[in-house]
mmCIF file of C-alpha atoms in Angstrom:
data_model
loop_
_atom_site.group_PDB
_atom_site.id
_atom_site.type_symbol
_atom_site.label_atom_id
_atom_site.label_comp_id
_atom_site.label_asym_id
_atom_site.label_seq_id
_atom_site.Cartn_x
_atom_site.Cartn_y
_atom_site.Cartn_z
ATOM 1 C CA GLN A 1 29.820 115.380 -26.455
ATOM 2 C CA VAL A 2 27.176 114.965 -23.768
ATOM 3 C CA HIS A 3 27.030 117.231 -20.736
ATOM 4 C CA LEU A 4 25.545 115.995 -17.483
ATOM 5 C CA VAL A 5 24.869 118.058 -14.372
ATOM 6 C CA GLU A 6 23.522 116.438 -11.221
ATOM 7 C CA SER A 7 21.531 118.134 -8.476
ATOM 8 C CA GLY A 8 19.271 117.252 -5.584
ATOM 9 C CA GLY A 9 21.688 115.674 -3.159
ATOM 10 C CA GLY A 10 21.703 116.513 0.510
ATOM 11 C CA SER A 11 21.367 115.159 4.010
ATOM 12 C CA VAL A 12 18.392 113.126 5.117
ATOM 13 C CA GLN A 13 17.468 110.933 8.051
ATOM 14 C CA PRO A 14 17.127 107.157 7.689
ATOM 15 C CA GLY A 15 13.793 106.309 6.127
ATOM 16 C CA GLY A 16 13.651 109.618 4.310
ATOM 17 C CA SER A 17 13.496 110.399 0.602
ATOM 18 C CA LEU A 18 15.489 112.371 -1.945
ATOM 19 C CA THR A 19 15.076 113.048 -5.632
ATOM 20 C CA LEU A 20 18.196 113.436 -7.738
ATOM 21 C CA SER A 21 18.101 115.138 -11.110
ATOM 22 C CA CYS A 22 20.541 115.063 -13.987
ATOM 23 C CA ALA A 23 20.278 117.798 -16.587
ATOM 24 C CA VAL A 24 21.220 116.227 -19.910
ATOM 25 C CA SER A 25 22.400 117.980 -23.053
ATOM 26 C CA ALA A 26 21.298 114.940 -25.088
ATOM 27 C CA TYR A 27 19.926 111.533 -24.265
ATOM 28 C CA THR A 28 21.990 108.551 -25.328
ATOM 29 C CA ARG A 29 21.185 104.878 -25.791
ATOM 30 C CA CYS A 30 21.508 104.209 -22.109
ATOM 31 C CA MET A 31 21.696 106.523 -19.131
ATOM 32 C CA GLY A 32 22.345 105.594 -15.565
ATOM 33 C CA TRP A 33 23.068 106.480 -11.984
ATOM 34 C CA PHE A 34 26.106 105.227 -10.129
ATOM 35 C CA ARG A 35 27.385 105.836 -6.640
ATOM 36 C CA GLN A 36 30.664 105.698 -4.796
ATOM 37 C CA ALA A 37 31.125 105.634 -1.059
ATOM 38 C CA PRO A 38 34.481 106.480 0.561
ATOM 39 C CA GLY A 39 36.880 103.582 0.240
ATOM 40 C CA LYS A 40 34.558 101.624 -2.039
ATOM 41 C CA GLU A 41 34.317 101.033 -5.757
ATOM 42 C CA ARG A 42 31.815 102.866 -7.873
ATOM 43 C CA GLU A 43 28.692 100.754 -8.360
ATOM 44 C CA GLY A 44 25.613 100.843 -10.529
ATOM 45 C CA VAL A 45 22.402 102.107 -8.943
ATOM 46 C CA ALA A 46 19.980 102.191 -11.868
ATOM 47 C CA SER A 47 19.838 102.702 -15.606
ATOM 48 C CA MET A 48 17.302 103.332 -18.328
ATOM 49 C CA SER A 49 17.597 102.502 -22.007
ATOM 50 C CA SER A 50 16.321 104.649 -24.834
ATOM 51 C CA GLY A 51 13.478 102.145 -25.176
ATOM 52 C CA GLY A 52 12.406 102.666 -21.596
ATOM 53 C CA SER A 53 13.764 99.468 -20.050
ATOM 54 C CA THR A 54 15.006 99.956 -16.503
ATOM 55 C CA TYR A 55 17.604 98.119 -14.470
ATOM 56 C CA TYR A 56 18.466 98.359 -10.784
ATOM 57 C CA GLY A 57 21.206 97.235 -8.474
ATOM 58 C CA GLU A 58 20.221 94.420 -6.145
ATOM 59 C CA PHE A 59 20.587 96.643 -3.096
ATOM 60 C CA VAL A 60 17.844 98.961 -4.410
ATOM 61 C CA ARG A 61 15.092 96.378 -3.747
ATOM 62 C CA GLY A 62 12.205 98.532 -4.905
ATOM 63 C CA ARG A 63 13.254 101.661 -3.036
ATOM 64 C CA PHE A 64 14.512 103.705 -6.000
ATOM 65 C CA THR A 65 12.893 104.637 -9.299
ATOM 66 C CA ILE A 66 14.669 105.935 -12.389
ATOM 67 C CA SER A 67 12.760 107.991 -14.922
ATOM 68 C CA LYS A 68 13.080 110.657 -17.593
ATOM 69 C CA ASP A 69 11.419 114.038 -17.736
ATOM 70 C CA ASN A 70 11.594 114.671 -21.458
ATOM 71 C CA SER A 71 10.057 118.131 -21.149
ATOM 72 C CA LYS A 72 13.102 119.184 -19.111
ATOM 73 C CA ASN A 73 15.748 116.885 -20.631
ATOM 74 C CA THR A 74 16.323 115.450 -17.181
ATOM 75 C CA LEU A 75 17.133 112.012 -15.826
ATOM 76 C CA VAL A 76 15.551 111.532 -12.409
ATOM 77 C CA LEU A 77 16.300 109.145 -9.549
ATOM 78 C CA ARG A 78 13.678 109.018 -6.853
ATOM 79 C CA MET A 79 15.030 107.420 -3.671
ATOM 80 C CA ASN A 80 12.762 106.293 -0.836
ATOM 81 C CA SER A 81 13.410 104.473 2.430
ATOM 82 C CA LEU A 82 16.988 105.657 2.486
ATOM 83 C CA LYS A 83 19.493 103.865 4.697
ATOM 84 C CA PRO A 84 22.837 104.996 6.126
ATOM 85 C CA GLU A 85 24.557 102.609 3.699
ATOM 86 C CA ASP A 86 23.116 104.653 0.816
ATOM 87 C CA THR A 87 25.485 107.457 1.776
ATOM 88 C CA ALA A 88 27.703 108.140 -1.227
ATOM 89 C CA MET A 89 28.488 110.480 -4.080
ATOM 90 C CA TYR A 90 25.930 109.838 -6.809
ATOM 91 C CA TYR A 91 26.886 110.238 -10.464
ATOM 92 C CA CYS A 92 24.871 110.471 -13.637
ATOM 93 C CA ALA A 93 26.381 108.743 -16.672
ATOM 94 C CA ALA A 94 25.619 108.147 -20.336
ATOM 95 C CA LYS A 95 26.797 105.651 -22.922
ATOM 96 C CA PRO A 96 26.203 105.572 -26.679
ATOM 97 C CA TYR A 97 26.039 101.800 -27.115
ATOM 98 C CA GLY A 98 24.599 98.697 -25.484
ATOM 99 C CA GLY A 99 26.313 96.262 -23.155
ATOM 100 C CA ALA A 100 25.894 95.374 -19.524
ATOM 101 C CA TRP A 101 24.391 98.358 -17.788
ATOM 102 C CA GLU A 102 26.571 98.039 -14.703
ATOM 103 C CA THR A 103 29.879 98.078 -16.570
ATOM 104 C CA LEU A 104 31.440 101.457 -15.881
ATOM 105 C CA ALA A 105 33.827 101.260 -18.822
ATOM 106 C CA PHE A 106 30.925 101.416 -21.292
ATOM 107 C CA TYR A 107 29.918 104.892 -20.065
ATOM 108 C CA GLU A 108 31.647 107.688 -21.948
ATOM 109 C CA TRP A 109 30.200 110.729 -20.189
ATOM 110 C CA TRP A 110 29.926 111.444 -16.485
ATOM 111 C CA GLY A 111 28.627 114.253 -14.337
ATOM 112 C CA GLN A 112 30.513 115.736 -11.401
ATOM 113 C CA GLY A 113 28.347 114.032 -8.810
ATOM 114 C CA THR A 114 26.020 115.062 -6.009
ATOM 115 C CA GLN A 115 26.507 114.010 -2.392
ATOM 116 C CA VAL A 116 23.848 112.032 -0.532
ATOM 117 C CA THR A 117 24.229 111.597 3.217
ATOM 118 C CA VAL A 118 21.845 109.480 5.257
ATOM 119 C CA SER A 119 22.330 109.918 8.958
ATOM 120 C CA SER A 120 20.365 110.398 12.142
#
């Protein structure tokens, strides 16, 4: 069993930045961030494999960076140049095996989410 607890969400103006953190009880083969806006499907934001490879959704376009802070057992998502369309609940997730990083069904463990609101 893997426990994930997100933090760092909040409200920010367009163009601003936020850093999300996910406290992890144990790293798995692949860990990622997903988001879900009201009325929309959950979508992949970014993921990182145990080997350090990173993957990003097309909409990220260089604005977000996923990383690990091993000293704190934390998965981090740094978000810059935020846009109103980035408004969503952001979830941390972990999966024990490989497979397409964006496929939600592969992820066995999920956090409760942290809300990000981008508005002027």
